[in-house]
Short mmCIF file of C-alpha atoms in Angstrom, two decimals:
data_model
loop_
_atom_site.label_atom_id
_atom_site.label_comp_id
_atom_site.label_asym_id
_atom_site.label_seq_id
_atom_site.Cartn_x
_atom_site.Cartn_y
_atom_site.Cartn_z
CA MET A 41 55.24 98.88 148.23
CA THR A 42 56.29 101.12 145.33
CA LEU A 43 55.30 104.20 147.29
CA ILE A 44 57.43 103.24 150.29
CA VAL A 45 60.48 102.22 148.26
CA SER A 46 60.16 105.30 146.06
CA PHE A 47 59.89 107.60 149.07
CA ILE A 48 62.99 106.09 150.69
CA SER A 49 65.10 106.11 147.53
CA GLU A 50 64.07 109.64 146.52
CA ASN A 51 64.94 111.01 149.95
CA LEU A 52 68.21 109.13 149.94
CA ILE A 53 69.16 110.45 146.51
CA LYS A 54 68.16 114.01 147.43
CA ASN A 55 70.22 114.02 150.61
CA ILE A 56 73.49 112.30 149.72
CA ASN A 57 76.54 113.03 147.63
CA VAL A 58 75.90 112.90 143.86
CA VAL A 59 78.45 110.08 143.43
CA PHE A 60 76.61 107.94 145.98
CA ALA A 61 73.31 108.87 144.35
CA PHE A 62 74.65 107.52 141.04
CA LEU A 63 75.67 104.34 142.86
CA ILE A 64 72.14 103.96 144.22
CA LEU A 65 70.79 104.47 140.70
CA ILE A 66 73.11 101.75 139.38
CA ILE A 67 72.04 99.41 142.19
CA ILE A 68 68.36 100.00 141.38
CA ILE A 69 69.02 99.22 137.70
CA PHE A 70 71.05 96.12 138.64
CA ILE A 71 68.24 94.85 140.90
CA GLY A 72 65.76 95.21 138.04
CA ILE A 73 68.02 93.26 135.68
CA LEU A 74 68.83 90.60 138.30
CA PHE A 75 65.18 89.92 139.10
CA ASP A 76 64.38 89.79 135.39
CA ILE A 77 67.07 87.11 135.01
CA ILE A 78 65.61 85.12 137.91
CA GLY A 79 62.06 85.34 136.53
CA VAL A 80 63.12 84.14 133.08
CA ALA A 81 65.36 81.38 134.46
CA VAL A 82 62.58 79.96 136.64
CA THR A 83 60.26 79.93 133.63
CA ALA A 84 62.86 78.27 131.39
CA ALA A 85 64.14 75.66 133.87
CA ASP A 86 63.12 71.99 133.78
CA GLU A 87 62.03 70.31 136.99
CA PRO A 88 63.51 66.74 136.68
CA PRO A 89 67.19 67.63 137.31
CA PHE A 90 66.21 69.18 140.63
CA HIS A 91 64.45 65.99 141.71
CA ALA A 92 67.73 64.14 141.18
CA MET A 93 69.58 66.79 143.17
CA SER A 94 66.96 66.59 145.89
CA ALA A 95 67.41 62.81 146.09
CA ASN A 96 71.13 63.48 146.63
CA LYS A 97 70.28 65.97 149.42
CA GLN A 98 71.58 68.97 147.43
CA LYS A 99 70.83 72.12 149.44
CA GLY A 100 68.41 74.40 147.64
CA SER A 101 67.10 71.75 145.25
CA LYS A 102 63.73 71.39 147.01
CA GLU A 103 63.36 75.16 146.95
CA ALA A 104 64.24 75.14 143.24
CA VAL A 105 61.44 72.63 142.59
CA ILE A 106 58.97 74.88 144.41
CA LEU A 107 60.17 77.88 142.37
CA ILE A 108 59.71 75.98 139.11
CA ARG A 109 56.29 74.65 140.12
CA ASN A 110 55.26 78.23 140.81
CA ALA A 111 57.03 79.70 137.78
CA ASP A 112 54.02 81.82 136.81
CA ILE A 113 53.88 83.51 140.22
CA VAL A 114 57.67 83.80 140.56
CA SER A 115 58.04 85.20 137.05
CA ASN A 116 55.22 87.68 137.57
CA PHE A 117 56.73 88.88 140.85
CA CYS A 118 60.32 89.08 139.56
CA ASN A 119 59.68 90.43 136.08
CA ASP A 120 56.59 92.54 136.56
CA VAL A 121 56.45 93.68 140.18
CA ILE A 122 60.16 94.13 140.95
CA GLY A 123 60.98 95.00 137.33
CA ASP A 124 58.33 97.72 137.16
CA ILE A 125 59.33 99.14 140.53
CA ALA A 126 63.00 99.21 139.48
CA GLY A 127 62.08 100.89 136.20
CA THR A 128 59.97 103.53 137.91
CA LEU A 129 62.56 104.15 140.62
CA SER A 130 65.43 104.41 138.16
CA GLY A 131 63.52 107.01 136.15
CA ALA A 132 62.65 109.01 139.25
CA ALA A 133 66.21 108.72 140.59
CA GLY A 134 67.59 109.84 137.23
CA ALA A 135 65.29 112.85 137.17
CA THR A 136 66.30 113.79 140.71
CA LEU A 137 69.97 113.48 139.80
CA VAL A 138 69.56 115.68 136.73
CA TYR A 139 67.76 118.28 138.83
CA ARG A 140 70.54 118.23 141.44
CA ILE A 141 73.29 118.51 138.81
CA LEU A 142 71.53 121.34 136.97
CA ARG A 143 71.01 123.21 140.24
CA PHE A 144 74.57 122.61 141.45
CA TYR A 145 76.13 123.91 138.23
CA ASP A 146 73.44 126.58 137.80
CA ILE A 147 72.54 125.37 134.30
CA LYS A 148 69.44 127.10 132.99
CA ASN A 149 69.74 126.86 129.21
CA ASN A 150 69.03 123.63 127.35
CA ASP A 151 68.34 121.78 130.59
CA TYR A 152 66.00 119.45 128.69
CA ILE A 153 69.06 118.00 126.91
CA PHE A 154 70.39 116.69 130.23
CA THR A 155 67.02 115.17 131.07
CA ILE A 156 66.77 113.45 127.69
CA LEU A 157 70.35 112.24 127.96
CA MET A 158 69.85 110.78 131.46
CA THR A 159 66.57 109.12 130.46
CA SER A 160 68.20 107.64 127.36
CA ILE A 161 71.16 106.29 129.30
CA ILE A 162 68.95 104.70 131.97
CA ALA A 163 66.63 103.16 129.37
CA THR A 164 69.55 101.84 127.32
CA ILE A 165 71.17 100.20 130.33
CA MET A 166 67.85 98.72 131.55
CA VAL A 167 66.69 97.41 128.17
CA GLY A 168 70.15 96.24 127.10
CA GLY A 169 70.85 94.63 130.46
CA LYS A 170 67.51 92.83 130.45
CA ALA A 171 68.03 91.62 126.87
CA ILE A 172 71.47 90.22 127.68
CA GLY A 173 70.10 88.88 130.96
CA LYS A 174 67.27 87.01 129.24
CA THR A 175 69.71 85.21 126.93
CA PHE A 176 71.89 84.34 129.92
CA ALA A 177 68.87 83.23 131.98
CA ILE A 178 67.62 80.86 129.30
CA SER A 179 71.02 79.27 128.68
CA LYS A 180 71.93 78.97 132.38
CA SER A 181 68.47 78.47 133.89
CA LYS A 182 69.39 75.35 135.87
CA GLN A 183 72.39 77.01 137.55
CA ILE A 184 70.51 80.25 138.25
CA VAL A 185 67.48 78.51 139.75
CA LEU A 186 69.73 76.33 141.90
CA LYS A 187 71.62 79.41 143.20
CA VAL A 188 68.33 81.12 144.05
CA GLY A 189 67.13 77.88 145.68
CA ILE A 190 70.31 77.73 147.77
CA LEU A 191 69.86 81.37 148.82
CA ILE A 192 66.26 80.70 149.83
CA TYR A 193 67.35 77.53 151.68
CA PHE A 194 69.94 79.46 153.70
CA LEU A 195 67.51 82.30 154.45
CA LYS A 196 65.09 79.69 155.80
CA GLU A 197 67.69 77.69 157.75
CA LYS A 198 69.81 80.53 159.15
CA LEU A 199 67.31 83.37 159.53
CA GLY A 200 64.01 81.52 159.77
CA LEU A 201 62.61 83.33 156.71
CA ASN A 202 60.37 80.98 154.76
CA LEU A 203 59.87 82.76 151.44
CA LEU A 204 58.23 79.82 149.67
CA GLN A 205 55.02 77.95 150.13
CA ASN A 206 54.81 74.54 148.50
CA ASN A 207 51.32 74.21 147.11
CA GLY A 208 52.14 70.76 145.74
CA LYS A 209 51.15 71.44 142.15
CA ALA A 210 53.22 69.74 139.49
CA ARG A 211 54.35 71.68 136.45
CA LYS A 212 52.85 70.64 133.14
#
């Protein structure tokens, strides 16, 4: 999966305008932060409020229960799989952007400074964004999990995509 996504994003960044390449880099970073927030929120959320919502036929509440019951899998996927892919891609995209900028402006001296600067900026945004996101995810876990549940509900109902499998296990 990483290989395919990396190949696509690298080719995209190499072949488009630098401004759009920066936008793609920002989107990759944002996806990493967003999935980190989802993973933490699912881990922090309590199941009982969603049972009450489910009894009231709240859309997405059943999906939220499944997410919470599978918090270990959801968290691993969101935080580790997607997070690691986003981190790797953002680093590769940043390196490609630096290379393109250095080549465009024909910069040959002290080129390592630009690489260090880009790497530092990407790392700061990723780490800072994830730190802020974790605090947000813990304090707003119920709302976040419900929003994700609603999204999954609509993907299932409107597009026929069933992203969840209810294995029936209760959370301890």
